[in-house]
Every structure is written in structure tokens, then in C-alpha cells.
mmCIF file with all atom_site columns, C-alpha atoms in Angstrom:
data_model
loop_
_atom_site.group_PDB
_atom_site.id
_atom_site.type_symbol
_atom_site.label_atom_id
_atom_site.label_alt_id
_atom_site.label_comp_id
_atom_site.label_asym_id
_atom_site.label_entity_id
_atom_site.label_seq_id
_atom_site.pdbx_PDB_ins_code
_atom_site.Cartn_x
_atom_site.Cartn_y
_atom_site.Cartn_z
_atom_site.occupancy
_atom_site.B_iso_or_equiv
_atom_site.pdbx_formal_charge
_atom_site.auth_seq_id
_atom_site.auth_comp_id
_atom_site.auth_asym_id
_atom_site.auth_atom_id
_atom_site.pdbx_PDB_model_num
ATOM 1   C CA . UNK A 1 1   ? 94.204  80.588  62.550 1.00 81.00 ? 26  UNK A CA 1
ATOM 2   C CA . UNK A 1 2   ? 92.428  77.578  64.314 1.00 83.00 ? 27  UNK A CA 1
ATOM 3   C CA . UNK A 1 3   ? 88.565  76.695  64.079 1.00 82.00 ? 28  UNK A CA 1
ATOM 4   C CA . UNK A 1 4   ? 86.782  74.736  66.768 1.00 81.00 ? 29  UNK A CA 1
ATOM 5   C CA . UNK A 1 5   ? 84.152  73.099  64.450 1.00 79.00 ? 30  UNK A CA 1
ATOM 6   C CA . UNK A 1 6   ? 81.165  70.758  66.560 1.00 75.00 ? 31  UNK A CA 1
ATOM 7   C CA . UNK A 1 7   ? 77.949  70.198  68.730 1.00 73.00 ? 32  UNK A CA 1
ATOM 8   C CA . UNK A 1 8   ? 76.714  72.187  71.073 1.00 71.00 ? 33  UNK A CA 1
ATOM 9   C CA . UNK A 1 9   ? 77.311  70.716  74.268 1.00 70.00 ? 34  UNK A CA 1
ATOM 10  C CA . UNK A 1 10  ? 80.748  68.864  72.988 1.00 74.00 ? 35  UNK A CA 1
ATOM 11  C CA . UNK A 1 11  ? 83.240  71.683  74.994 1.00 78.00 ? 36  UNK A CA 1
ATOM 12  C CA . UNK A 1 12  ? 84.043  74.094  73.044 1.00 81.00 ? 37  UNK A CA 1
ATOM 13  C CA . UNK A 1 13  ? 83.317  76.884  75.248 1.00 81.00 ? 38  UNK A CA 1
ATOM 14  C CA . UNK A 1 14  ? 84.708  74.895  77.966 1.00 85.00 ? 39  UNK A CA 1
ATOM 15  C CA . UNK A 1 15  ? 88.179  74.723  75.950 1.00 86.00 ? 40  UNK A CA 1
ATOM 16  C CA . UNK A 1 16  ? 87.967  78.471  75.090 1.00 85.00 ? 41  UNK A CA 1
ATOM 17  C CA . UNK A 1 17  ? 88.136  79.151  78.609 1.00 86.00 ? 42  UNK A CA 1
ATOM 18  C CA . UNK A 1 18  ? 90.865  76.954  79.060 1.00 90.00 ? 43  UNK A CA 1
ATOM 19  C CA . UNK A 1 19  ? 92.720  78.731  76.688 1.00 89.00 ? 44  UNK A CA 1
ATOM 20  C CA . UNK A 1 20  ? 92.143  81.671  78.449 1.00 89.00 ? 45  UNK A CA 1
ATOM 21  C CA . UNK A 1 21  ? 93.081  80.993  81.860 1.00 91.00 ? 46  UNK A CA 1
ATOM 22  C CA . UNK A 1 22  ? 96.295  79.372  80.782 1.00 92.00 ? 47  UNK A CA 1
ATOM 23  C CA . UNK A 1 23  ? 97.371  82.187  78.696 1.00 91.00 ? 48  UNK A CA 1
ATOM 24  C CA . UNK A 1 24  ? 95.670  85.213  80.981 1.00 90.00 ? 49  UNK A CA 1
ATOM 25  C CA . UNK A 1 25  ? 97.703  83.195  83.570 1.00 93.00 ? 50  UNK A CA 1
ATOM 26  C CA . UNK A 1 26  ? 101.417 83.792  82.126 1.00 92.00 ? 51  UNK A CA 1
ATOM 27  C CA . UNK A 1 27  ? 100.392 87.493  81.884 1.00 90.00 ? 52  UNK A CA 1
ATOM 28  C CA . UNK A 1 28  ? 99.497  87.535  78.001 1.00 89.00 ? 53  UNK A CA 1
ATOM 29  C CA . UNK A 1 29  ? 96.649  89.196  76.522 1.00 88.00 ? 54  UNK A CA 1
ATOM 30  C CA . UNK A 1 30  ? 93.472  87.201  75.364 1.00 88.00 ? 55  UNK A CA 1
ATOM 31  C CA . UNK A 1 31  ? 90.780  88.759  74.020 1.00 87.00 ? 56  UNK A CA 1
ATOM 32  C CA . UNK A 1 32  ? 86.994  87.011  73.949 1.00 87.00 ? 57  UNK A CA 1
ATOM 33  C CA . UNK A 1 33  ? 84.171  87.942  71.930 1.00 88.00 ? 58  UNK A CA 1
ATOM 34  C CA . UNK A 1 34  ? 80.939  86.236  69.873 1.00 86.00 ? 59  UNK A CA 1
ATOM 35  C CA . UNK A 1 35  ? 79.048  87.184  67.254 1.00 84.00 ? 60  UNK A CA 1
ATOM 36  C CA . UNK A 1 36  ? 75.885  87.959  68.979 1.00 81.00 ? 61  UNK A CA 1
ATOM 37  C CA . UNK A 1 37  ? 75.620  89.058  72.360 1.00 81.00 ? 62  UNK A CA 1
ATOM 38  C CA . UNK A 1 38  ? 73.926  86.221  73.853 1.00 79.00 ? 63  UNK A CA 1
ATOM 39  C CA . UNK A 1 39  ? 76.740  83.778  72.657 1.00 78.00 ? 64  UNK A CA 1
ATOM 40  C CA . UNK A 1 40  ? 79.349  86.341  74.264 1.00 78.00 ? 65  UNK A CA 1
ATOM 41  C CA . UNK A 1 41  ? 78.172  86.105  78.079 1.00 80.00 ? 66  UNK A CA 1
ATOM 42  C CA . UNK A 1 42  ? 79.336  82.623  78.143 1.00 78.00 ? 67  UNK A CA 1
ATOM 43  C CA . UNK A 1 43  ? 82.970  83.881  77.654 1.00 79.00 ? 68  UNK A CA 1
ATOM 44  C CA . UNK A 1 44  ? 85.175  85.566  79.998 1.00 77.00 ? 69  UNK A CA 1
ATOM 45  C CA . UNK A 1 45  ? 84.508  89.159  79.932 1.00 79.00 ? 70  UNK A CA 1
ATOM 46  C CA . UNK A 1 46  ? 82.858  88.253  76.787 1.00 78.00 ? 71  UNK A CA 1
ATOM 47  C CA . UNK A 1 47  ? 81.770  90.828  74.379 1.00 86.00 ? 72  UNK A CA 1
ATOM 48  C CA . UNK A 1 48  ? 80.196  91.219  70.349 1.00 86.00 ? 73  UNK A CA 1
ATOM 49  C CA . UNK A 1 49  ? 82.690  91.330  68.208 1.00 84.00 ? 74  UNK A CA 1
ATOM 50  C CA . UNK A 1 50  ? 81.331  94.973  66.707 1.00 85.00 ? 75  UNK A CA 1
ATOM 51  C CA . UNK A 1 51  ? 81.731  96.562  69.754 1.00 86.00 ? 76  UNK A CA 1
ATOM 52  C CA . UNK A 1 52  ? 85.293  95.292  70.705 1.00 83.00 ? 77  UNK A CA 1
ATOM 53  C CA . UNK A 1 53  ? 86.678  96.349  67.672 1.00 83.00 ? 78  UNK A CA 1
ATOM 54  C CA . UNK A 1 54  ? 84.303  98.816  66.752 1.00 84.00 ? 79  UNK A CA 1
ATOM 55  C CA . UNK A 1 55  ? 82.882  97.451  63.445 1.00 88.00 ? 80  UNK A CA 1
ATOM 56  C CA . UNK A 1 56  ? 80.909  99.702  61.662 1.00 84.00 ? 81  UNK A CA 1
ATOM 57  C CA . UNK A 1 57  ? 77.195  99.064  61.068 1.00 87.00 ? 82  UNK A CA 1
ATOM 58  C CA . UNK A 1 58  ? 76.590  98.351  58.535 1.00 87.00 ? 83  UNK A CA 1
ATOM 59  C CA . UNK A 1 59  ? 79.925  96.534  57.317 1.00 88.00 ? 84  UNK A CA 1
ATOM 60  C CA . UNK A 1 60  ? 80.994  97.054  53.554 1.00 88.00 ? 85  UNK A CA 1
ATOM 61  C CA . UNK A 1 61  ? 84.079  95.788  51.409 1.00 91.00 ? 86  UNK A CA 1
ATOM 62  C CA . UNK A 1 62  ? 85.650  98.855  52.318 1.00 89.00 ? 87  UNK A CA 1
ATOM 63  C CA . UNK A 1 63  ? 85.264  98.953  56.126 1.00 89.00 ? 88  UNK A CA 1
ATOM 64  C CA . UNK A 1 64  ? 87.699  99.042  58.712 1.00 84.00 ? 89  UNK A CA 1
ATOM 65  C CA . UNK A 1 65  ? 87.564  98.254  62.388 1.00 86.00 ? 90  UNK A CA 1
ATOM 66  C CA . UNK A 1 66  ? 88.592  101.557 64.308 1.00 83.00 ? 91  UNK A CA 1
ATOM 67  C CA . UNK A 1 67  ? 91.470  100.309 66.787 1.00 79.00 ? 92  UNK A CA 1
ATOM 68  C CA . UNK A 1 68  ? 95.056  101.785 66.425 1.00 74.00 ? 93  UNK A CA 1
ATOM 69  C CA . UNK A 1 69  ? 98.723  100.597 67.101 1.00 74.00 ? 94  UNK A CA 1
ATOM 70  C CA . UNK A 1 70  ? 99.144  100.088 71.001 1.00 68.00 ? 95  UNK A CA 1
ATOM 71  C CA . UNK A 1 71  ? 95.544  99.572  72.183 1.00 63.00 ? 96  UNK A CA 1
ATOM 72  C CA . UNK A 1 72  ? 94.752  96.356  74.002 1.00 56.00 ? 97  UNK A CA 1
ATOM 73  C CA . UNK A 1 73  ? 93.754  94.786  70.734 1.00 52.00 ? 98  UNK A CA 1
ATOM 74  C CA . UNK A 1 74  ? 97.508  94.255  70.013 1.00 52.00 ? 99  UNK A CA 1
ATOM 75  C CA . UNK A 1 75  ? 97.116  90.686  71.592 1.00 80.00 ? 100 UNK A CA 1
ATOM 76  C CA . UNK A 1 76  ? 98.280  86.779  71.738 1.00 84.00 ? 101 UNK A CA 1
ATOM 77  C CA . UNK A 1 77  ? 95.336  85.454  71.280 1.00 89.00 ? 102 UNK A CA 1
ATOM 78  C CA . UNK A 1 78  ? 91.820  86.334  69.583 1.00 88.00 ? 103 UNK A CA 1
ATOM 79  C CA . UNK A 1 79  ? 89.470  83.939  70.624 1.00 88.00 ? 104 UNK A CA 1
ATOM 80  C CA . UNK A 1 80  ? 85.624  84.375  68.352 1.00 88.00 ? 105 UNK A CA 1
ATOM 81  C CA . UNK A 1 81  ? 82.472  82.166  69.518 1.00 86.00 ? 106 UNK A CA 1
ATOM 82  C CA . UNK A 1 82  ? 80.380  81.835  66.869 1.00 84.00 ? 107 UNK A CA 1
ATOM 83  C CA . UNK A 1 83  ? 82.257  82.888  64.046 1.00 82.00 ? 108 UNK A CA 1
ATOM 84  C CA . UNK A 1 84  ? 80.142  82.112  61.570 1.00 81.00 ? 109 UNK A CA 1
ATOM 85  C CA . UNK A 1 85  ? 77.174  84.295  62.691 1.00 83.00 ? 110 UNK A CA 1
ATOM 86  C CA . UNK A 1 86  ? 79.236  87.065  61.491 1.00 85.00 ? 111 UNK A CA 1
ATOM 87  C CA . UNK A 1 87  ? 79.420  88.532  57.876 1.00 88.00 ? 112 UNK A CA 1
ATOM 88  C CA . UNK A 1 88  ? 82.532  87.681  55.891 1.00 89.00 ? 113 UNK A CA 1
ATOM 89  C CA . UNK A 1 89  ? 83.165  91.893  55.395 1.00 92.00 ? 114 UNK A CA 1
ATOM 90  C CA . UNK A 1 90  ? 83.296  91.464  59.227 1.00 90.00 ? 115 UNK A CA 1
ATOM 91  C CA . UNK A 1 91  ? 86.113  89.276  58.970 1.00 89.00 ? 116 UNK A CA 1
ATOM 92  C CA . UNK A 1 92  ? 87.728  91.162  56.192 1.00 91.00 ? 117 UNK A CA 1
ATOM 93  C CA . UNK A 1 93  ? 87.694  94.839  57.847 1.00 91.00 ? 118 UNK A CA 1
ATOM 94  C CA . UNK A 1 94  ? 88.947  93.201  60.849 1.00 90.00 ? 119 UNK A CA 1
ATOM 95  C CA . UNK A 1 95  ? 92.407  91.432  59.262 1.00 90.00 ? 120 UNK A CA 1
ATOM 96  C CA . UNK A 1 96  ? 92.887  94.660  56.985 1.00 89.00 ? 121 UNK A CA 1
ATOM 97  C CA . UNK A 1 97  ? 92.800  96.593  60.258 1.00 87.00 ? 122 UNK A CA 1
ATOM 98  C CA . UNK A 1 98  ? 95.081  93.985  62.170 1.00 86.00 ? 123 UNK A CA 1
ATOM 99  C CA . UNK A 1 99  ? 97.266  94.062  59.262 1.00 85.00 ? 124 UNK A CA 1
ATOM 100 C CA . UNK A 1 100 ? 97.798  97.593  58.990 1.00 84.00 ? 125 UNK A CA 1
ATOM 101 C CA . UNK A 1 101 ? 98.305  98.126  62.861 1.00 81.00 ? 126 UNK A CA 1
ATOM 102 C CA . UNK A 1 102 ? 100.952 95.306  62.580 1.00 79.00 ? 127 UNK A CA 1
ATOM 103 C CA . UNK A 1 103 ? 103.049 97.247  59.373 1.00 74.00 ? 128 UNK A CA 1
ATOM 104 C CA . UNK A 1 104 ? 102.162 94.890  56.951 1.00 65.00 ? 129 UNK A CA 1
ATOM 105 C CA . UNK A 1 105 ? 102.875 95.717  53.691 1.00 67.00 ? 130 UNK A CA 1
ATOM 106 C CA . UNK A 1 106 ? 100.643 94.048  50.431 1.00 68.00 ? 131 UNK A CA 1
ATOM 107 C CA . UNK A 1 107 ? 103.999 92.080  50.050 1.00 71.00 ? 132 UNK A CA 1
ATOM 108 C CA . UNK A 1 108 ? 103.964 90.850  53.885 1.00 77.00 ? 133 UNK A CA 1
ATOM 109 C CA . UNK A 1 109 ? 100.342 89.726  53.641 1.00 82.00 ? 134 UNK A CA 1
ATOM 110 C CA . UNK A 1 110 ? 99.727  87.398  56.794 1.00 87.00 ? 135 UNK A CA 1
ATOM 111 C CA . UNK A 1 111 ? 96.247  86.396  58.032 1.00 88.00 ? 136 UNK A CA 1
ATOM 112 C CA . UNK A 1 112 ? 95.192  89.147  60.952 1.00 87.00 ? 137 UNK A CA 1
ATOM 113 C CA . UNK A 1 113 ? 98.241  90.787  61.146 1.00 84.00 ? 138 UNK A CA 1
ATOM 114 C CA . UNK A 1 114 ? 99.756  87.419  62.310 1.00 86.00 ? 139 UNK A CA 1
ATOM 115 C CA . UNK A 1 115 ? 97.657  87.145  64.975 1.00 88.00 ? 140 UNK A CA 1
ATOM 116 C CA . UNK A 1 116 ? 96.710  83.762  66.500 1.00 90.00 ? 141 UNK A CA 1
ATOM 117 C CA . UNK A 1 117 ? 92.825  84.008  65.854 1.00 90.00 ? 142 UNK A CA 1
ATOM 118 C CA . UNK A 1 118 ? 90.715  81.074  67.133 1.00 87.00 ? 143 UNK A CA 1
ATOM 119 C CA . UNK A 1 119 ? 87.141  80.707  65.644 1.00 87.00 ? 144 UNK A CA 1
ATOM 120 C CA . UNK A 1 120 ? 84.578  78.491  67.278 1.00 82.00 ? 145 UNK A CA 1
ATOM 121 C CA . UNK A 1 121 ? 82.271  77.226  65.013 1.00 76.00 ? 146 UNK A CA 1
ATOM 122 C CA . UNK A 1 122 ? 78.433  75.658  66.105 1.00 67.00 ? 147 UNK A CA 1
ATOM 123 C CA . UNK A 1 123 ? 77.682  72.382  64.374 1.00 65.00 ? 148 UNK A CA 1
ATOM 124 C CA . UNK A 1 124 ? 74.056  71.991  63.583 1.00 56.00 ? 149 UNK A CA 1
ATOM 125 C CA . UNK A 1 125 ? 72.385  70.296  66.753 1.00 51.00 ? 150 UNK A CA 1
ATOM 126 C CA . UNK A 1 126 ? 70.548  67.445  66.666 1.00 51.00 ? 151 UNK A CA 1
ATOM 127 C CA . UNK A 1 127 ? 67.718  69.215  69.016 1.00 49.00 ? 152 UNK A CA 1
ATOM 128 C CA . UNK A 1 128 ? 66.676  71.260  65.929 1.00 48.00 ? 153 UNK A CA 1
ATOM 129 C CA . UNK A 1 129 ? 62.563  71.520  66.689 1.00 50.00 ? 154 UNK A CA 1
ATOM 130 C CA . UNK A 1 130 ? 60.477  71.727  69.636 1.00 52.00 ? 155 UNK A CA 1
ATOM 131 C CA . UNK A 1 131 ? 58.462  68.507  69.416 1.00 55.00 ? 156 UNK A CA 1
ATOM 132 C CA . UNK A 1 132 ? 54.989  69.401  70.367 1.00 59.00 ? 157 UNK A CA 1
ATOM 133 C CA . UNK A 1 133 ? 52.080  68.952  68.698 1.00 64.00 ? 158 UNK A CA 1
ATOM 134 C CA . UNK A 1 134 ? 53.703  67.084  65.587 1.00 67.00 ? 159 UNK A CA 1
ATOM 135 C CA . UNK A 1 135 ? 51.732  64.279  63.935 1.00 76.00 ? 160 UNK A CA 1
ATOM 136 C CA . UNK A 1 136 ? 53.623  61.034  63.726 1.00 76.00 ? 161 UNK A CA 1
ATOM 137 C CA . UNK A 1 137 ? 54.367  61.654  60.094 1.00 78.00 ? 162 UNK A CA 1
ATOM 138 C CA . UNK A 1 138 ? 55.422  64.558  61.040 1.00 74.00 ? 163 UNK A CA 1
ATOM 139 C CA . UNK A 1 139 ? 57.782  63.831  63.986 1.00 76.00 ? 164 UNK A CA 1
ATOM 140 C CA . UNK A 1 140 ? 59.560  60.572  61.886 1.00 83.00 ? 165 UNK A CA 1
ATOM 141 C CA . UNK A 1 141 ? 59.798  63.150  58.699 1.00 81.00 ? 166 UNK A CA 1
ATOM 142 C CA . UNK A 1 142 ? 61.545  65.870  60.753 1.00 77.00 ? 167 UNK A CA 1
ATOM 143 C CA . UNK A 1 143 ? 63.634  63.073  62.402 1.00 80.00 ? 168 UNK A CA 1
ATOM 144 C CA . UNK A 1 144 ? 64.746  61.843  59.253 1.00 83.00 ? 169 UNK A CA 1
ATOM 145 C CA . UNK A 1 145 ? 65.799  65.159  57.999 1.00 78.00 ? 170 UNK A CA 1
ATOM 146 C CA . UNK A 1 146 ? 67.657  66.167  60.840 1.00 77.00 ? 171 UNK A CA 1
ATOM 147 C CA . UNK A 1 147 ? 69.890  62.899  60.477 1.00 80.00 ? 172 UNK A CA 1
ATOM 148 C CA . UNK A 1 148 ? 70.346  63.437  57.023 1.00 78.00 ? 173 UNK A CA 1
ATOM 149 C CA . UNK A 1 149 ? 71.548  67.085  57.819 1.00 73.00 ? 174 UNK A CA 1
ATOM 150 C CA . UNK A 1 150 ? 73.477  65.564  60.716 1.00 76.00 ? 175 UNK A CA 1
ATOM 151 C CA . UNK A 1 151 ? 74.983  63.211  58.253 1.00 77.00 ? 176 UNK A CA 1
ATOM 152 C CA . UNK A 1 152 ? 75.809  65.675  55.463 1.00 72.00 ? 177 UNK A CA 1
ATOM 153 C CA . UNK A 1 153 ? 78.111  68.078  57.828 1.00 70.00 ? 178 UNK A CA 1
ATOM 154 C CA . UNK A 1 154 ? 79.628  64.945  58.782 1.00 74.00 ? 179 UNK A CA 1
ATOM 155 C CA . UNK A 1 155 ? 80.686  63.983  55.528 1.00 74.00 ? 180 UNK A CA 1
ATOM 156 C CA . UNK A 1 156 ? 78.650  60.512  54.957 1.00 78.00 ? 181 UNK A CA 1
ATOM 157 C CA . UNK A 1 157 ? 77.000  61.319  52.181 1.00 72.00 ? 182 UNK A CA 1
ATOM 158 C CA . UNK A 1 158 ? 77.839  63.056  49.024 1.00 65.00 ? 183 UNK A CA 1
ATOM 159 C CA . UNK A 1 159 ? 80.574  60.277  48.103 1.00 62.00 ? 184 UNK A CA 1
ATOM 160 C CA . UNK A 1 160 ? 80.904  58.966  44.495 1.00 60.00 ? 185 UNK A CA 1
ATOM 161 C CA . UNK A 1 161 ? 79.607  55.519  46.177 1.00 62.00 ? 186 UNK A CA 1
ATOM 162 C CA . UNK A 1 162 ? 76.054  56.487  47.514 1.00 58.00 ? 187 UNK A CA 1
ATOM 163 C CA . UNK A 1 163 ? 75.422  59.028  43.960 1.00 57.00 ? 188 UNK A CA 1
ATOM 164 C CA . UNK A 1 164 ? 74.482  61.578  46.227 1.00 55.00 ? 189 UNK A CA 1
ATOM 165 C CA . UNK A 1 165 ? 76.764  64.494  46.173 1.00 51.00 ? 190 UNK A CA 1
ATOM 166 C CA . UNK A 1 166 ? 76.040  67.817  47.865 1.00 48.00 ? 191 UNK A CA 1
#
């Protein structure tokens, strides 16, 4: 399990499809799909993750994804954009489903089945706000914010030094 954690703009789509075409290449099976739909045309033959593996709407502890032994799903490598878009029961129904397609037993427990899953992960963006018609109190308040949330997902504040833990 691999996450691609930063900015937009920094590649990460760029090495998902990289990924791909290297793998798709050598004949293996790669399978591409976002969170929301808009975030899934920028993969190839990208699609939402509820309808490639059918994730029920709405998703509960107890759901499954409905996908069976010897479908295309049994791949090498599950690439989702946006991974965090997605509700954690999405995640869950779809690594009880991988798992039990795979034979895994309680006792056997591996992430997914042992798939290779590969999450990308957006980084809050410094172009947070349109900047029209802000006061300058405004603008240098909303500037200041944004570096301080830019700063905090970084990890340079919230140390014992500064006193400021988040």
C-alpha cells in the first residue's frame, strides 16, 4: 500500500500514468479510478471508484463491493486519485471484498487481498480563494491563514518548541 501525498500541480497524476504505461506495457493489469468523477478523467480509462467495483450507495460497515474471483479486478496494481474524497466504509468494503476473492482467511489477514493499492492523496493548495473583491485586511488575513494551513500539513508547527501543537 503506497500513498502519493502533495500539491496539486507537483506530478502526481503525471507519475500515476507512468505507472501505468510501464506496467500496462509488460502485459499486467492496472486498474485507475478517483473518487469523484471529475478527478477520474485525468486517468487512463479513468473511472469512480463506486462504479468500478460496484460500491453500494450508500456504503455501511457491512458493505461489500460486488466483484467475484476471476473478473478483471484480480489485478497488479490498483491505482486511486483522490483517495481521501472517499468514505473510510469505502475503503473497508473494498479490502473485505479483495480479501475474500483472494481466500483469505481472518488468520491470513493482508491489506486488499495483497494487492498493491496506490492512493494519491491532494495536499491543500496554496490557491485556496478566488481573490476578488477582498479588502486588504481581508486579502493579508486569508493569506496568512492559508500559510499557516500550508505550514501545519507540513509539519512546522505543532512542535514542543513553538507551544503550538495541533
Amino acid at each position: 500500500m503506497f500513498f502519493l501525498y502533495g500539491y496539486g500541480g507537483t506530478g502526481k497524476i503525471f507519475m500515476c500514468k507512468t505507472l501505468v504505461v510501464a506496467l500496462r506495457s509488460k502485459g499486467d493489469i492496472v486498474l485507475t479510478f478517483a473518487s469523484s468523477g471529475i478527478a477520474s478523467l485525468l486517468l487512463p480509462n479513468g473511472i469512480t471508484a463506486h462504479s468500478k467495483f460496484s460500491i453500494p450507495v450508500p456504503t455501511l460497515e457491512n458493505s461489500t463491493c460486488n466483484i467475484h474471483q476471476g473478473t478483471k479486478q484480480a489485478t497488479k496494481l490498483i491505482i486511486w486519485d483522490e483517495a481521501l474524497m472517499a468514505h473510510k466504509y469505502c475503503f473497508e468494503a473494498l479490502d473485505k471484498t479483495l480479501n475474500d476473492n483472494m481466500c483469505m482467511s481472518n488468520s491470513d489477514y493482508v491489506p486488499f487481498g495483497g494487492k498493491v493499492v496506490f492512493f494519491g492523496v491532494l495536499k491543500l493548495t496554496k490557491n485556496m480563494c478566488l481573490q476578488s473583491n477582498l479588502t486588504i485586511t481581508n486579502a493579508q488575513e486569508i493569506k496568512r491563514f492559508s500559510l499557516w494551513l500550508i505550514d501545519v500539513g507540513d509539519g512546522k508547527l505543532g512542535t514542543s518548541d513553538d507551544g503550538l501543537y495541533v
